[in-house]
mmCIF file of C-alpha atoms and ligand atoms in Angstrom:
data_model
loop_
_atom_site.group_PDB
_atom_site.id
_atom_site.type_symbol
_atom_site.label_atom_id
_atom_site.label_comp_id
_atom_site.label_asym_id
_atom_site.label_seq_id
_atom_site.Cartn_x
_atom_site.Cartn_y
_atom_site.Cartn_z
ATOM 1 C CA MET A 287 140.741 -138.140 -106.121
ATOM 2 C CA THR A 288 141.489 -140.405 -103.239
ATOM 3 C CA ASP A 289 143.678 -143.464 -103.535
ATOM 4 C CA ARG A 290 142.650 -145.004 -100.229
ATOM 5 C CA GLY A 291 139.333 -146.769 -100.311
ATOM 6 C CA LEU A 292 136.928 -147.518 -97.492
ATOM 7 C CA MET A 293 138.294 -150.959 -96.676
ATOM 8 C CA GLN A 294 141.896 -149.820 -96.690
ATOM 9 C CA ARG A 295 141.063 -147.055 -94.243
ATOM 10 C CA LEU A 296 139.089 -149.355 -91.945
ATOM 11 C CA ASN A 297 141.605 -152.200 -92.160
ATOM 12 C CA ASP A 298 144.335 -149.735 -91.187
ATOM 13 C CA GLY A 299 142.324 -148.911 -88.057
ATOM 14 C CA GLU A 300 141.313 -145.470 -89.290
ATOM 15 C CA LYS A 301 137.994 -143.965 -88.371
ATOM 16 C CA VAL A 302 135.611 -143.083 -91.163
ATOM 17 C CA ILE A 303 133.156 -140.334 -90.333
ATOM 18 C CA VAL A 304 129.941 -140.283 -92.315
ATOM 19 C CA ALA A 305 127.442 -137.437 -92.370
ATOM 20 C CA GLU A 306 123.926 -138.589 -93.166
ATOM 21 C CA GLY A 307 120.597 -136.944 -92.371
ATOM 22 C CA TYR A 308 119.930 -135.153 -95.668
ATOM 23 C CA ILE A 309 116.185 -135.834 -95.677
ATOM 24 C CA PHE A 310 115.453 -134.198 -92.310
ATOM 25 C CA ASN A 311 117.929 -131.410 -92.992
ATOM 26 C CA PHE A 312 116.213 -130.361 -96.225
ATOM 27 C CA GLU A 313 112.764 -130.838 -94.730
ATOM 28 C CA ARG A 314 113.654 -128.381 -91.965
ATOM 29 C CA ARG A 315 114.877 -125.950 -94.614
ATOM 30 C CA CYS A 316 111.534 -126.268 -96.487
ATOM 31 C CA TYR A 317 112.885 -127.962 -99.622
ATOM 32 C CA ILE A 318 111.285 -131.392 -99.288
ATOM 33 C CA ARG A 319 107.954 -132.490 -97.929
ATOM 34 C CA ALA A 320 107.564 -134.360 -94.650
ATOM 35 C CA GLY A 321 105.448 -137.432 -95.257
ATOM 36 C CA PRO A 322 106.749 -138.822 -98.537
ATOM 37 C CA TYR A 323 110.312 -137.626 -97.735
ATOM 38 C CA VAL A 324 111.474 -137.980 -101.339
ATOM 39 C CA PRO A 325 114.703 -136.104 -102.260
ATOM 40 C CA THR A 326 113.072 -133.905 -104.927
ATOM 41 C CA VAL A 327 115.473 -131.102 -103.947
ATOM 42 C CA VAL A 328 118.137 -132.944 -105.948
ATOM 43 C CA LEU A 329 116.447 -131.880 -109.190
ATOM 44 C CA GLU A 330 114.786 -128.701 -108.024
ATOM 45 C CA HIS A 331 117.680 -127.055 -106.158
ATOM 46 C CA PRO A 332 120.814 -129.062 -106.950
ATOM 47 C CA ASN A 333 123.113 -126.279 -105.782
ATOM 48 C CA LEU A 334 121.754 -126.597 -102.264
ATOM 49 C CA VAL A 335 122.539 -130.305 -102.222
ATOM 50 C CA LYS A 336 126.052 -129.585 -103.474
ATOM 51 C CA GLN A 337 126.413 -126.997 -100.759
ATOM 52 C CA LEU A 338 125.308 -129.377 -98.002
ATOM 53 C CA HIS A 339 127.780 -131.991 -99.267
ATOM 54 C CA GLU A 340 130.519 -129.385 -99.003
ATOM 55 C CA GLU A 341 129.377 -128.281 -95.566
ATOM 56 C CA PHE A 342 129.386 -131.830 -94.226
ATOM 57 C CA VAL A 343 132.867 -132.486 -95.624
ATOM 58 C CA ARG A 344 134.107 -129.191 -94.201
ATOM 59 C CA ALA A 345 132.660 -130.278 -90.858
ATOM 60 C CA GLY A 346 134.617 -133.534 -90.966
ATOM 61 C CA SER A 347 132.752 -136.108 -93.038
ATOM 62 C CA ASP A 348 135.101 -138.484 -94.841
ATOM 63 C CA VAL A 349 132.276 -139.626 -97.082
ATOM 64 C CA VAL A 350 129.925 -137.836 -99.434
ATOM 65 C CA GLN A 351 126.825 -139.967 -99.409
ATOM 66 C CA ALA A 352 124.784 -139.464 -102.574
ATOM 67 C CA PHE A 353 121.343 -138.154 -101.707
ATOM 68 C CA THR A 354 119.389 -141.044 -103.188
ATOM 69 C CA TYR A 355 117.697 -142.080 -99.945
ATOM 70 C CA TYR A 356 114.016 -142.718 -100.753
ATOM 71 C CA GLY A 357 114.882 -141.901 -104.362
ATOM 72 C CA ASN A 358 113.772 -145.374 -105.413
ATOM 73 C CA ARG A 359 111.103 -146.494 -107.858
ATOM 74 C CA ALA A 360 108.524 -147.255 -105.155
ATOM 75 C CA LYS A 361 108.821 -143.820 -103.564
ATOM 76 C CA LEU A 362 108.787 -141.911 -106.850
ATOM 77 C CA LYS A 363 105.697 -143.805 -107.931
ATOM 78 C CA LEU A 364 104.045 -142.727 -104.691
ATOM 79 C CA ILE A 365 104.455 -139.051 -105.581
ATOM 80 C CA ASP A 366 103.852 -139.584 -109.313
ATOM 81 C CA ARG A 367 107.427 -138.676 -110.303
ATOM 82 C CA LEU A 368 108.512 -142.020 -111.734
ATOM 83 C CA ALA A 369 109.711 -140.304 -114.925
ATOM 84 C CA ASP A 370 112.386 -138.549 -112.818
ATOM 85 C CA LEU A 371 113.786 -141.744 -111.311
ATOM 86 C CA GLU A 372 117.000 -142.075 -113.299
ATOM 87 C CA SER A 373 117.773 -138.373 -113.575
ATOM 88 C CA MET A 374 117.215 -137.884 -109.840
ATOM 89 C CA ASN A 375 119.599 -140.728 -109.032
ATOM 90 C CA ARG A 376 122.269 -139.802 -111.542
ATOM 91 C CA THR A 377 122.162 -136.109 -110.628
ATOM 92 C CA ALA A 378 122.526 -136.948 -106.945
ATOM 93 C CA LEU A 379 125.377 -139.356 -107.623
ATOM 94 C CA ARG A 380 127.254 -136.942 -109.896
ATOM 95 C CA MET A 381 127.052 -134.108 -107.376
ATOM 96 C CA ALA A 382 128.315 -136.388 -104.627
ATOM 97 C CA LYS A 383 131.138 -137.656 -106.831
ATOM 98 C CA ASP A 384 132.187 -134.125 -107.799
ATOM 99 C CA CYS A 385 132.359 -133.121 -104.168
ATOM 100 C CA ALA A 386 134.286 -136.275 -103.225
ATOM 101 C CA ASN A 387 136.757 -135.723 -106.084
ATOM 102 C CA ASN A 388 137.283 -132.108 -105.084
ATOM 103 C CA THR A 389 137.810 -132.874 -101.419
ATOM 104 C CA GLY A 390 139.651 -136.209 -101.415
ATOM 105 C CA THR A 391 136.737 -137.939 -99.699
ATOM 106 C CA LEU A 392 134.851 -141.095 -100.656
ATOM 107 C CA MET A 393 131.555 -141.198 -102.520
ATOM 108 C CA ALA A 394 128.931 -143.642 -101.324
ATOM 109 C CA GLY A 395 125.908 -144.795 -103.285
ATOM 110 C CA ASP A 396 122.851 -145.254 -101.107
ATOM 111 C CA ILE A 397 119.895 -147.630 -101.125
ATOM 112 C CA CYS A 398 117.408 -148.181 -98.318
ATOM 113 C CA ASN A 399 114.256 -149.938 -97.146
ATOM 114 C CA THR A 400 111.550 -149.821 -99.793
ATOM 115 C CA ASN A 401 108.462 -149.980 -97.553
ATOM 116 C CA THR A 402 106.989 -152.373 -100.109
ATOM 117 C CA TYR A 403 108.394 -155.639 -98.753
ATOM 118 C CA ASP A 404 105.497 -158.078 -98.761
ATOM 119 C CA THR A 405 105.936 -161.803 -98.303
ATOM 120 C CA SER A 406 102.342 -162.467 -99.405
ATOM 121 C CA ASP A 407 103.378 -161.322 -102.892
ATOM 122 C CA PRO A 408 104.934 -164.261 -104.788
ATOM 123 C CA ASN A 409 107.135 -161.748 -106.648
ATOM 124 C CA ASN A 410 108.341 -160.073 -103.452
ATOM 125 C CA LYS A 411 112.020 -160.944 -103.869
ATOM 126 C CA GLU A 412 112.066 -160.023 -107.571
ATOM 127 C CA ASN A 413 110.330 -156.721 -106.812
ATOM 128 C CA MET A 414 112.912 -155.837 -104.162
ATOM 129 C CA GLU A 415 115.786 -156.866 -106.426
ATOM 130 C CA ALA A 416 114.501 -154.724 -109.287
ATOM 131 C CA ILE A 417 114.267 -151.657 -107.016
ATOM 132 C CA PHE A 418 117.788 -152.120 -105.650
ATOM 133 C CA LYS A 419 119.454 -153.255 -108.892
ATOM 134 C CA GLU A 420 118.879 -150.106 -110.909
ATOM 135 C CA GLN A 421 120.045 -147.864 -108.057
ATOM 136 C CA VAL A 422 123.165 -149.961 -107.462
ATOM 137 C CA GLU A 423 124.017 -150.006 -111.174
ATOM 138 C CA TRP A 424 123.635 -146.241 -111.453
ATOM 139 C CA ALA A 425 125.796 -145.767 -108.360
ATOM 140 C CA VAL A 426 128.564 -147.927 -109.799
ATOM 141 C CA GLU A 427 128.367 -146.234 -113.203
ATOM 142 C CA GLU A 428 128.697 -142.842 -111.534
ATOM 143 C CA GLY A 429 131.788 -143.933 -109.629
ATOM 144 C CA ALA A 430 130.643 -144.841 -106.121
ATOM 145 C CA ASP A 431 133.538 -145.981 -103.946
ATOM 146 C CA PHE A 432 131.176 -148.137 -101.907
ATOM 147 C CA ILE A 433 127.464 -148.736 -101.462
ATOM 148 C CA VAL A 434 125.430 -148.141 -98.328
ATOM 149 C CA GLY A 435 122.233 -150.127 -97.737
ATOM 150 C CA GLU A 436 120.537 -148.557 -94.770
ATOM 151 C CA THR A 437 117.609 -148.292 -92.349
ATOM 152 C CA PHE A 438 116.376 -151.816 -92.908
ATOM 153 C CA GLY A 439 114.046 -153.017 -90.187
ATOM 154 C CA ILE A 440 113.512 -156.346 -91.964
ATOM 155 C CA LEU A 441 116.606 -158.559 -92.100
ATOM 156 C CA ASP A 442 115.406 -160.393 -95.203
ATOM 157 C CA GLU A 443 115.099 -157.113 -97.102
ATOM 158 C CA ALA A 444 118.608 -156.125 -95.950
ATOM 159 C CA LEU A 445 119.933 -159.475 -97.192
ATOM 160 C CA ILE A 446 118.267 -158.995 -100.586
ATOM 161 C CA ALA A 447 119.817 -155.507 -100.830
ATOM 162 C CA LEU A 448 123.221 -156.916 -99.868
ATOM 163 C CA ASP A 449 122.934 -159.667 -102.450
ATOM 164 C CA VAL A 450 122.125 -157.084 -105.144
ATOM 165 C CA ILE A 451 125.151 -154.991 -104.111
ATOM 166 C CA LYS A 452 127.355 -158.081 -104.239
ATOM 167 C CA THR A 453 125.952 -159.136 -107.610
ATOM 168 C CA TYR A 454 125.795 -155.797 -109.428
ATOM 169 C CA GLY A 455 128.161 -153.601 -107.414
ATOM 170 C CA LYS A 456 131.298 -154.594 -109.367
ATOM 171 C CA GLY A 457 133.224 -155.251 -106.184
ATOM 172 C CA ALA A 458 132.202 -152.082 -104.347
ATOM 173 C CA PRO A 459 132.249 -152.696 -100.582
ATOM 174 C CA ALA A 460 128.831 -153.020 -98.939
ATOM 175 C CA VAL A 461 127.926 -151.204 -95.741
ATOM 176 C CA ILE A 462 124.656 -152.556 -94.327
ATOM 177 C CA THR A 463 123.024 -150.840 -91.383
ATOM 178 C CA MET A 464 119.749 -151.815 -89.799
ATOM 179 C CA SER A 465 117.271 -149.725 -87.861
ATOM 180 C CA THR A 466 116.040 -151.342 -84.699
ATOM 181 C CA HIS A 467 112.472 -150.780 -83.693
ATOM 182 C CA ASN A 468 111.256 -151.766 -80.267
ATOM 183 C CA ILE A 469 110.339 -155.307 -81.300
ATOM 184 C CA PHE A 470 110.897 -158.225 -78.981
ATOM 185 C CA LYS A 471 110.620 -161.901 -79.789
ATOM 186 C CA ASN A 472 110.747 -164.229 -76.782
ATOM 187 C CA GLY A 473 111.926 -161.258 -74.765
ATOM 188 C CA VAL A 474 114.885 -160.385 -76.975
ATOM 189 C CA LEU A 475 115.256 -157.368 -79.222
ATOM 190 C CA SER A 476 114.669 -158.519 -82.780
ATOM 191 C CA THR A 477 114.360 -157.393 -86.350
ATOM 192 C CA VAL A 478 110.866 -156.900 -87.761
ATOM 193 C CA ASP A 479 111.092 -160.437 -89.194
ATOM 194 C CA GLY A 480 111.913 -161.851 -85.780
ATOM 195 C CA VAL A 481 115.682 -162.412 -85.827
ATOM 196 C CA GLU A 482 117.624 -161.502 -82.713
ATOM 197 C CA LEU A 483 119.758 -158.453 -83.364
ATOM 198 C CA THR A 484 123.266 -159.890 -82.997
ATOM 199 C CA GLU A 485 122.210 -162.942 -84.999
ATOM 200 C CA ALA A 486 120.993 -160.566 -87.735
ATOM 201 C CA MET A 487 124.403 -158.877 -87.794
ATOM 202 C CA LYS A 488 126.126 -162.264 -88.060
ATOM 203 C CA ARG A 489 123.903 -163.280 -90.967
ATOM 204 C CA LEU A 490 124.740 -160.054 -92.788
ATOM 205 C CA GLU A 491 128.426 -160.657 -92.137
ATOM 206 C CA SER A 492 128.206 -164.243 -93.417
ATOM 207 C CA ALA A 493 126.404 -163.023 -96.521
ATOM 208 C CA GLY A 494 129.367 -160.794 -97.339
ATOM 209 C CA ALA A 495 128.676 -157.377 -95.814
ATOM 210 C CA ASP A 496 131.960 -155.524 -95.312
ATOM 211 C CA VAL A 497 130.586 -153.249 -92.605
ATOM 212 C CA VAL A 498 127.525 -153.994 -90.454
ATOM 213 C CA GLY A 499 125.756 -152.057 -87.762
ATOM 214 C CA LEU A 500 122.929 -149.708 -86.946
ATOM 215 C CA ASN A 501 121.691 -146.400 -88.203
ATOM 216 C CA CYS A 502 118.696 -144.151 -87.694
ATOM 217 C CA THR A 503 115.717 -144.665 -85.337
ATOM 218 C CA ARG A 504 117.756 -144.583 -82.112
ATOM 219 C CA GLY A 505 119.687 -141.730 -80.583
ATOM 220 C CA PRO A 506 123.202 -142.155 -79.176
ATOM 221 C CA GLU A 507 121.997 -143.139 -75.709
ATOM 222 C CA THR A 508 119.975 -146.136 -76.861
ATOM 223 C CA MET A 509 122.181 -147.134 -79.774
ATOM 224 C CA ILE A 510 125.479 -147.447 -77.905
ATOM 225 C CA PRO A 511 124.287 -150.280 -75.593
ATOM 226 C CA LEU A 512 123.173 -152.269 -78.655
ATOM 227 C CA MET A 513 126.501 -151.650 -80.381
ATOM 228 C CA GLU A 514 128.227 -152.880 -77.241
ATOM 229 C CA LYS A 515 126.175 -156.065 -77.429
ATOM 230 C CA ILE A 516 126.968 -156.526 -81.121
ATOM 231 C CA LYS A 517 130.665 -155.979 -80.429
ATOM 232 C CA LYS A 518 130.644 -158.571 -77.620
ATOM 233 C CA SER A 519 128.749 -161.091 -79.757
ATOM 234 C CA GLY A 520 131.847 -161.692 -81.841
ATOM 235 C CA VAL A 521 130.857 -160.077 -85.145
ATOM 236 C CA LYS A 522 134.138 -159.731 -87.028
ATOM 237 C CA ALA A 523 133.101 -157.263 -89.735
ATOM 238 C CA HIS A 524 133.824 -153.581 -89.212
ATOM 239 C CA LEU A 525 131.074 -151.967 -87.173
ATOM 240 C CA ALA A 526 128.968 -148.947 -88.049
ATOM 241 C CA ALA A 527 126.935 -146.707 -85.750
ATOM 242 C CA LEU A 528 124.994 -143.708 -87.061
ATOM 243 C CA PRO A 529 122.304 -142.630 -84.596
ATOM 244 C CA ILE A 530 119.690 -139.936 -84.971
ATOM 245 C CA THR A 531 120.534 -136.757 -83.057
ATOM 246 C CA TYR A 532 117.621 -136.989 -80.644
ATOM 247 C CA ARG A 533 117.500 -137.831 -76.968
ATOM 248 C CA THR A 534 116.016 -141.307 -76.956
ATOM 249 C CA THR A 535 115.960 -143.007 -73.553
ATOM 250 C CA GLU A 536 115.465 -146.478 -72.113
ATOM 251 C CA GLU A 537 111.758 -145.654 -71.685
ATOM 252 C CA GLU A 538 111.485 -144.064 -75.149
ATOM 253 C CA PRO A 539 114.182 -145.954 -77.060
ATOM 254 C CA THR A 540 113.327 -144.929 -80.636
ATOM 255 C CA PHE A 541 112.288 -141.642 -82.194
ATOM 256 C CA HIS A 542 108.864 -143.108 -82.851
ATOM 257 C CA LYS A 543 108.378 -143.352 -79.084
ATOM 258 C CA LEU A 544 109.751 -139.969 -78.036
ATOM 259 C CA THR A 545 107.305 -137.664 -76.278
ATOM 260 C CA ASP A 546 107.323 -133.939 -75.669
ATOM 261 C CA PRO A 547 108.190 -133.364 -71.980
ATOM 262 C CA LYS A 548 105.752 -130.447 -71.995
ATOM 263 C CA THR A 549 102.680 -132.065 -73.589
ATOM 264 C CA GLY A 550 103.359 -135.779 -73.198
ATOM 265 C CA LYS A 551 102.456 -136.230 -76.878
ATOM 266 C CA ILE A 552 104.425 -138.354 -79.351
ATOM 267 C CA VAL A 553 106.726 -135.999 -81.286
ATOM 268 C CA PHE A 554 107.575 -138.174 -84.309
ATOM 269 C CA PRO A 555 108.074 -136.999 -86.946
ATOM 270 C CA LEU A 556 107.198 -133.292 -86.908
ATOM 271 C CA ASN A 557 108.007 -132.135 -83.387
ATOM 272 C CA LEU A 558 111.264 -133.920 -82.744
ATOM 273 C CA ASP A 559 112.940 -130.523 -82.310
ATOM 274 C CA CYS A 560 112.083 -130.545 -78.610
ATOM 275 C CA ALA A 561 114.216 -133.666 -78.130
ATOM 276 C CA LEU A 562 117.397 -132.680 -79.974
ATOM 277 C CA ASN A 563 120.706 -133.852 -78.621
ATOM 278 C CA SER A 564 123.178 -131.354 -77.244
ATOM 279 C CA ARG A 565 126.649 -131.039 -78.732
ATOM 280 C CA GLU A 566 127.958 -132.653 -75.550
ATOM 281 C CA ASP A 567 125.738 -135.684 -76.196
ATOM 282 C CA ILE A 568 127.269 -136.036 -79.654
ATOM 283 C CA PHE A 569 130.798 -135.609 -78.306
ATOM 284 C CA GLU A 570 130.131 -138.353 -75.751
ATOM 285 C CA PHE A 571 128.791 -140.623 -78.503
ATOM 286 C CA GLY A 572 132.022 -140.226 -80.479
ATOM 287 C CA ARG A 573 134.082 -140.941 -77.386
ATOM 288 C CA ARG A 574 132.113 -144.143 -76.691
ATOM 289 C CA CYS A 575 132.517 -145.295 -80.301
ATOM 290 C CA ASP A 576 136.235 -144.737 -79.908
ATOM 291 C CA GLU A 577 136.295 -146.871 -76.734
ATOM 292 C CA LEU A 578 134.297 -149.635 -78.397
ATOM 293 C CA GLY A 579 136.398 -149.678 -81.553
ATOM 294 C CA ILE A 580 133.532 -148.650 -83.816
ATOM 295 C CA ASN A 581 135.349 -147.095 -86.736
ATOM 296 C CA TYR A 582 132.529 -146.313 -89.155
ATOM 297 C CA LEU A 583 130.654 -143.642 -87.281
ATOM 298 C CA GLY A 584 128.305 -140.876 -88.181
ATOM 299 C CA LEU A 585 124.960 -139.243 -87.638
ATOM 300 C CA CYS A 586 121.589 -139.747 -89.275
ATOM 301 C CA CYS A 587 118.280 -137.860 -88.984
ATOM 302 C CA GLY A 588 118.670 -134.553 -87.182
ATOM 303 C CA ASN A 589 122.272 -134.175 -88.278
ATOM 304 C CA SER A 590 123.638 -130.796 -89.153
ATOM 305 C CA PRO A 591 127.215 -129.639 -89.863
ATOM 306 C CA HIS A 592 127.843 -128.467 -86.286
ATOM 307 C CA TYR A 593 127.046 -131.965 -84.959
ATOM 308 C CA THR A 594 129.301 -133.565 -87.564
ATOM 309 C CA ARG A 595 132.126 -131.229 -86.549
ATOM 310 C CA THR A 596 131.560 -132.129 -82.888
ATOM 311 C CA LEU A 597 131.715 -135.819 -83.769
ATOM 312 C CA ALA A 598 134.936 -135.327 -85.742
ATOM 313 C CA GLU A 599 136.502 -133.382 -82.873
ATOM 314 C CA SER A 600 135.419 -136.046 -80.361
ATOM 315 C CA VAL A 601 137.801 -138.484 -82.047
ATOM 316 C CA GLY A 602 140.649 -136.019 -82.266
ATOM 317 C CA ARG A 603 140.043 -134.619 -85.733
ATOM 318 C CA LYS A 604 140.369 -130.982 -86.653
ATOM 319 C CA PRO A 605 138.400 -130.563 -89.869
ATOM 320 C CA PRO A 606 138.415 -127.263 -91.811
ATOM 321 C CA GLY A 607 135.183 -126.281 -90.021
ATOM 322 C CA SER A 608 137.097 -126.318 -86.718
ATOM 323 C CA LYS A 609 138.449 -122.933 -87.778
ATOM 324 C CA PHE A 610 135.210 -121.618 -86.304
ATOM 325 C CA SER A 611 134.895 -123.929 -83.336
ATOM 326 C CA PRO A 612 133.743 -122.077 -80.220
ATOM 327 C CA ASP A 613 136.099 -119.785 -78.328
ATOM 328 C CA LEU A 614 134.204 -118.498 -75.315
ATOM 329 C CA SER A 615 137.201 -116.532 -74.084
ATOM 330 C CA PHE A 616 135.818 -113.810 -76.359
ATOM 331 C CA HIS A 617 132.218 -114.219 -75.233
ATOM 332 C CA CYS A 618 130.492 -111.208 -73.723
ATOM 333 C CA PHE A 619 129.366 -113.196 -70.680
ATOM 334 C CA TYR A 620 132.298 -115.540 -70.233
ATOM 335 C CA GLY A 621 135.359 -113.924 -71.775
ATOM 336 C CA ILE A 622 137.559 -110.873 -71.922
ATOM 337 C CA ASP A 623 134.606 -108.907 -73.249
ATOM 338 C CA ASP A 624 133.012 -109.426 -69.840
ATOM 339 C CA ILE A 625 129.834 -107.356 -69.507
ATOM 340 C CA VAL A 626 128.579 -109.485 -66.631
ATOM 341 C CA ASN A 627 131.275 -108.410 -64.198
ATOM 342 C CA LYS A 628 131.414 -104.915 -65.609
ATOM 343 C CA TYR A 629 127.750 -103.995 -65.736
ATOM 344 C CA LEU A 630 125.682 -106.800 -64.281
ATOM 345 C CA PRO A 631 127.588 -108.027 -61.202
ATOM 346 C CA THR A 632 124.419 -108.441 -59.138
ATOM 347 C CA ALA A 633 122.031 -109.555 -61.877
ATOM 348 C CA ASN A 634 122.862 -113.264 -61.610
ATOM 349 C CA VAL A 635 122.267 -113.577 -65.376
ATOM 350 C CA LEU A 636 124.079 -116.898 -65.679
ATOM 351 C CA GLY A 637 122.136 -118.585 -62.880
HETATM 352 ZN ZN1 ZN B 148 117.746 -141.379 -90.112
#
């Protein structure tokens, strides 16, 4: 058990590292289907989810985020698994809590965009609230230390989620992160519902979010400038930044826009592999967060334990996984085991 909660850590100026990215990780390992992206692996192979929680903590994550992303009523209905809704959520939450208890980390409940937000439906708000409420209540009952509401493109949906956390979360802190698409209103980057980004962050802060920021959709290179802007805008809440681990650029700022340098084709969502960040990219991201005073930092889609370890090390941490951090002094091309100089002095193998 941990006696220091999220807000105490952040208020003391501590960094909180958060490994996300479970959906893409299990899709790559062939345990969930791309397309619906529903965390069915929670019920079908729970031990693998437990294992990934442990791996992320070992790599430096301070938080075990329950794998309930897209485990909501709307998504389960889509794949005709509505009967599994509660057991999927509770199983995910219990595994996360067990891991957090065993490792002295924090357990986060997780809700996200529903993809069913529809202002033409007179029951829109009630529908959203019903989806979020049951997940928040289960998270609290299973001992979540705080609740994450993430990847909202629509500010209004994020505000509804926040309100549900505040109403039914029994005082659990709320971390709200938005995903920024490439949407401009009057020339300024805006949420899907047309609110300028820093204004959106301020509205979330005013509505009681304890941590606000961005996650998913953008890689480090195109998320950091936005975080800089948010920081300068005077938002007082703690800031969160959890990019995808792909090389988005000014020309291709979100993973939806990324193209394969070889074919010129859009790579989202199945061929993102060709645009993965390097470990150095992730290290640089951590360093920039440190400079900007962003203390809730992590990685979203594309994340893997080695990236999480790199992020932890970039801010001076030495998690248990650092036991196996690289030591190239033993490498056969670079180190004491030097076959290049011994056998291949003229081969120019290293370019
Ligand atoms: Zn993501």
